[in-house]
Amino acid sequence: PDFLPVRNLVRSGKLGRIYSIDARINAWGSSADFGVKEFRQKWRLESNWGGGALYDWGVHLLDQLGQVHTASPKTVHALLRTGNWAKDCDDYASGMVHFDNGMVAFVEASAITRVKLPRYRILGTKGMAVSGWWMNGTRLFPESFMQQVGRPKTVLPRVKGGHEADFLNAI
């Protein structure tokens, strides 16, 4: 519900040339409770089973960046931290991707964040947008409006539908 409006906004050109995109999934607590009892309840905490913040959530954020922005990655810097919930895989993964057109993306998947942070923050030559699951939409800050007041001029609504709709609409 929060990804498709952001993708459509960036593709529309309303924000102008994009300087940077922040994409994150933040939570506090072990993700072991989300396992499937019939499979391996705590697989998210085991590296041999694909656990860890990077493999579990970070890969989706990187996939979404590829759908939002079409430039090619030039360099990637990454940091993983282990030990809060999991013992052999990461609880925190962050990365910075520099693209060949000058844009920068910051990606963060964390199980150790206690404060709600924006799911997306996009900075462009014509304004900024911020989105989060608790915000009930994407806040759009056009450049001219930011200079006057600093409050969002437009709120883009969330897109209804499950993950299946997200995948179908992304194609």
mmCIF file of C-alpha atoms in Angstrom:
data_model
loop_
_atom_site.group_PDB
_atom_site.id
_atom_site.type_symbol
_atom_site.label_atom_id
_atom_site.label_comp_id
_atom_site.label_asym_id
_atom_site.label_seq_id
_atom_site.Cartn_x
_atom_site.Cartn_y
_atom_site.Cartn_z
ATOM 1 C CA PRO A 1 0.000 0.000 0.000
ATOM 2 C CA ASP A 2 2.886 2.448 0.518
ATOM 3 C CA PHE A 3 5.223 1.322 -2.261
ATOM 4 C CA LEU A 4 3.039 1.840 -5.340
ATOM 5 C CA PRO A 5 2.237 5.530 -4.674
ATOM 6 C CA VAL A 6 5.949 6.216 -4.113
ATOM 7 C CA ARG A 7 6.930 4.374 -7.278
ATOM 8 C CA ASN A 8 4.282 6.167 -9.310
ATOM 9 C CA LEU A 9 5.287 9.546 -7.861
ATOM 10 C CA VAL A 10 8.967 9.104 -8.754
ATOM 11 C CA ARG A 11 8.104 7.852 -12.246
ATOM 12 C CA SER A 12 5.712 10.783 -12.807
ATOM 13 C CA GLY A 13 8.538 13.329 -12.606
ATOM 14 C CA LYS A 14 6.635 15.548 -10.113
ATOM 15 C CA LEU A 15 9.664 15.572 -7.819
ATOM 16 C CA GLY A 16 12.031 16.421 -10.673
ATOM 17 C CA ARG A 17 15.443 14.780 -10.867
ATOM 18 C CA ILE A 18 15.855 12.507 -7.837
ATOM 19 C CA TYR A 19 18.809 13.227 -5.541
ATOM 20 C CA SER A 20 18.197 10.462 -3.045
ATOM 21 C CA ILE A 21 15.786 7.768 -1.941
ATOM 22 C CA ASP A 22 15.696 6.319 1.568
ATOM 23 C CA ALA A 23 13.894 2.990 1.926
ATOM 24 C CA ARG A 24 13.617 1.212 5.236
ATOM 25 C CA ILE A 25 11.789 -1.414 7.213
ATOM 26 C CA ASN A 26 12.216 -0.835 10.930
ATOM 27 C CA ALA A 27 10.957 -2.815 13.892
ATOM 28 C CA TRP A 28 11.893 -3.677 17.445
ATOM 29 C CA GLY A 29 12.005 -7.327 18.374
ATOM 30 C CA SER A 30 12.797 -10.760 17.152
ATOM 31 C CA SER A 31 11.152 -11.779 13.913
ATOM 32 C CA ALA A 32 11.151 -15.446 14.970
ATOM 33 C CA ASP A 33 7.431 -15.308 15.802
ATOM 34 C CA PHE A 34 6.599 -14.823 12.120
ATOM 35 C CA GLY A 35 7.836 -18.295 11.173
ATOM 36 C CA VAL A 36 5.642 -21.115 9.955
ATOM 37 C CA LYS A 37 5.231 -23.738 12.673
ATOM 38 C CA GLU A 38 5.163 -26.597 10.152
ATOM 39 C CA PHE A 39 8.442 -25.474 8.597
ATOM 40 C CA ARG A 40 11.011 -23.919 10.861
ATOM 41 C CA GLN A 41 9.557 -21.473 13.359
ATOM 42 C CA LYS A 42 12.770 -19.506 13.904
ATOM 43 C CA TRP A 43 14.278 -19.594 10.394
ATOM 44 C CA ARG A 44 14.584 -15.788 10.354
ATOM 45 C CA LEU A 45 17.235 -16.075 13.082
ATOM 46 C CA GLU A 46 19.317 -18.729 11.275
ATOM 47 C CA SER A 47 21.730 -17.810 8.493
ATOM 48 C CA ASN A 48 21.657 -21.318 6.999
ATOM 49 C CA TRP A 49 17.938 -20.906 6.356
ATOM 50 C CA GLY A 50 18.112 -17.423 4.813
ATOM 51 C CA GLY A 51 17.518 -15.477 7.993
ATOM 52 C CA GLY A 52 18.778 -12.048 8.877
ATOM 53 C CA ALA A 53 17.576 -8.534 8.124
ATOM 54 C CA LEU A 54 19.359 -8.299 4.775
ATOM 55 C CA TYR A 55 18.042 -11.548 3.277
ATOM 56 C CA ASP A 56 14.608 -11.339 4.903
ATOM 57 C CA TRP A 57 13.705 -7.663 4.248
ATOM 58 C CA GLY A 58 16.644 -5.907 2.601
ATOM 59 C CA VAL A 59 16.271 -7.838 -0.623
ATOM 60 C CA HIS A 60 12.703 -6.517 -1.002
ATOM 61 C CA LEU A 61 13.858 -2.940 -0.482
ATOM 62 C CA LEU A 62 16.548 -3.374 -3.139
ATOM 63 C CA ASP A 63 13.996 -4.902 -5.509
ATOM 64 C CA GLN A 64 11.690 -1.934 -4.947
ATOM 65 C CA LEU A 65 14.527 0.498 -5.665
ATOM 66 C CA GLY A 66 15.016 -1.241 -8.982
ATOM 67 C CA GLN A 67 11.329 -0.751 -9.779
ATOM 68 C CA VAL A 68 11.317 2.917 -8.762
ATOM 69 C CA HIS A 69 14.579 4.002 -10.325
ATOM 70 C CA THR A 70 16.111 2.805 -13.575
ATOM 71 C CA ALA A 71 19.737 3.978 -13.232
ATOM 72 C CA SER A 72 22.505 1.409 -12.794
ATOM 73 C CA PRO A 73 24.306 0.945 -9.468
ATOM 74 C CA LYS A 74 27.878 2.246 -9.502
ATOM 75 C CA THR A 75 29.093 1.490 -5.964
ATOM 76 C CA VAL A 76 27.568 -0.162 -2.895
ATOM 77 C CA HIS A 77 28.546 0.232 0.754
ATOM 78 C CA ALA A 78 26.975 -2.025 3.381
ATOM 79 C CA LEU A 79 26.980 -2.676 7.122
ATOM 80 C CA LEU A 80 25.541 -5.659 8.997
ATOM 81 C CA ARG A 81 25.200 -6.054 12.774
ATOM 82 C CA THR A 82 24.467 -9.279 14.639
ATOM 83 C CA GLY A 83 23.686 -10.277 18.178
ATOM 84 C CA ASN A 84 20.605 -8.584 19.561
ATOM 85 C CA TRP A 85 18.061 -11.256 18.585
ATOM 86 C CA ALA A 86 19.933 -13.554 16.231
ATOM 87 C CA LYS A 87 23.291 -15.111 17.030
ATOM 88 C CA ASP A 88 24.512 -16.096 13.565
ATOM 89 C CA CYS A 89 22.853 -13.582 11.227
ATOM 90 C CA ASP A 90 22.154 -9.879 11.145
ATOM 91 C CA ASP A 91 19.541 -7.957 13.135
ATOM 92 C CA TYR A 92 20.484 -4.767 11.318
ATOM 93 C CA ALA A 93 21.482 -4.194 7.707
ATOM 94 C CA SER A 94 22.101 -0.867 6.034
ATOM 95 C CA GLY A 95 23.518 0.078 2.710
ATOM 96 C CA MET A 96 24.184 3.020 0.468
ATOM 97 C CA VAL A 97 23.970 2.627 -3.282
ATOM 98 C CA HIS A 98 25.482 5.234 -5.604
ATOM 99 C CA PHE A 99 23.980 5.219 -9.093
ATOM 100 C CA ASP A 100 25.588 6.173 -12.390
ATOM 101 C CA ASN A 101 23.337 9.236 -12.736
ATOM 102 C CA GLY A 102 24.425 10.682 -9.366
ATOM 103 C CA MET A 103 21.454 9.545 -7.297
ATOM 104 C CA VAL A 104 22.088 7.926 -3.903
ATOM 105 C CA ALA A 105 19.851 5.409 -2.124
ATOM 106 C CA PHE A 106 20.013 4.512 1.551
ATOM 107 C CA VAL A 107 18.471 1.155 2.471
ATOM 108 C CA GLU A 108 17.910 -0.069 6.031
ATOM 109 C CA ALA A 109 16.334 -3.242 7.398
ATOM 110 C CA SER A 110 16.360 -3.286 11.177
ATOM 111 C CA ALA A 111 14.940 -5.313 14.054
ATOM 112 C CA ILE A 112 16.573 -2.970 16.600
ATOM 113 C CA THR A 113 14.752 0.324 15.928
ATOM 114 C CA ARG A 114 12.349 1.512 18.632
ATOM 115 C CA VAL A 115 11.154 4.696 16.896
ATOM 116 C CA LYS A 116 8.888 4.885 13.838
ATOM 117 C CA LEU A 117 10.897 6.229 10.913
ATOM 118 C CA PRO A 118 9.604 7.023 7.427
ATOM 119 C CA ARG A 119 9.324 3.963 5.198
ATOM 120 C CA TYR A 120 10.387 6.126 2.248
ATOM 121 C CA ARG A 121 11.928 9.576 1.915
ATOM 122 C CA ILE A 122 12.553 10.895 -1.581
ATOM 123 C CA LEU A 123 14.429 14.137 -2.301
ATOM 124 C CA GLY A 124 14.191 15.699 -5.745
ATOM 125 C CA THR A 125 14.894 18.970 -7.503
ATOM 126 C CA LYS A 126 11.190 19.914 -7.303
ATOM 127 C CA GLY A 127 10.327 18.722 -3.805
ATOM 128 C CA MET A 128 10.298 15.887 -1.321
ATOM 129 C CA ALA A 129 7.983 13.023 -0.358
ATOM 130 C CA VAL A 130 7.746 11.049 2.880
ATOM 131 C CA SER A 131 5.765 7.868 3.459
ATOM 132 C CA GLY A 132 5.206 5.486 6.341
ATOM 133 C CA TRP A 133 2.705 2.731 7.094
ATOM 134 C CA TRP A 134 1.288 4.731 10.025
ATOM 135 C CA MET A 135 0.863 7.917 7.948
ATOM 136 C CA ASN A 136 -2.136 6.722 5.875
ATOM 137 C CA GLY A 137 -0.594 8.024 2.687
ATOM 138 C CA THR A 138 2.448 9.648 1.157
ATOM 139 C CA ARG A 139 3.128 13.282 2.079
ATOM 140 C CA LEU A 140 4.246 15.358 -0.887
ATOM 141 C CA PHE A 141 6.206 18.556 -0.236
ATOM 142 C CA PRO A 142 6.595 20.534 -3.471
ATOM 143 C CA GLU A 143 9.613 22.850 -3.441
ATOM 144 C CA SER A 144 7.576 26.072 -3.669
ATOM 145 C CA PHE A 145 5.306 25.016 -0.825
ATOM 146 C CA MET A 146 8.214 23.913 1.399
ATOM 147 C CA GLN A 147 9.775 27.364 1.090
ATOM 148 C CA GLN A 148 6.551 29.018 2.243
ATOM 149 C CA VAL A 149 5.202 26.808 4.993
ATOM 150 C CA GLY A 150 7.063 23.519 5.358
ATOM 151 C CA ARG A 151 3.894 21.433 5.494
ATOM 152 C CA PRO A 152 2.730 18.888 2.963
ATOM 153 C CA LYS A 153 0.536 20.247 0.202
ATOM 154 C CA THR A 154 -0.689 16.888 -1.029
ATOM 155 C CA VAL A 155 -1.311 13.536 0.593
ATOM 156 C CA LEU A 156 -1.276 10.650 -1.879
ATOM 157 C CA PRO A 157 -3.551 7.858 -0.593
ATOM 158 C CA ARG A 158 -2.387 4.346 0.117
ATOM 159 C CA VAL A 159 -3.128 1.800 -2.576
ATOM 160 C CA LYS A 160 -5.468 -0.932 -1.350
ATOM 161 C CA GLY A 161 -4.676 -4.552 -2.038
ATOM 162 C CA GLY A 162 -2.503 -7.358 -0.796
ATOM 163 C CA HIS A 163 0.983 -8.386 -1.871
ATOM 164 C CA GLU A 164 -0.473 -10.085 -4.939
ATOM 165 C CA ALA A 165 -1.798 -6.708 -6.153
ATOM 166 C CA ASP A 166 1.592 -5.092 -5.487
ATOM 167 C CA PHE A 167 3.369 -7.655 -7.638
ATOM 168 C CA LEU A 168 0.814 -7.479 -10.441
ATOM 169 C CA ASN A 169 0.803 -3.664 -10.481
ATOM 170 C CA ALA A 170 4.608 -3.529 -10.436
ATOM 171 C CA ILE A 171 4.885 -5.346 -13.757
#
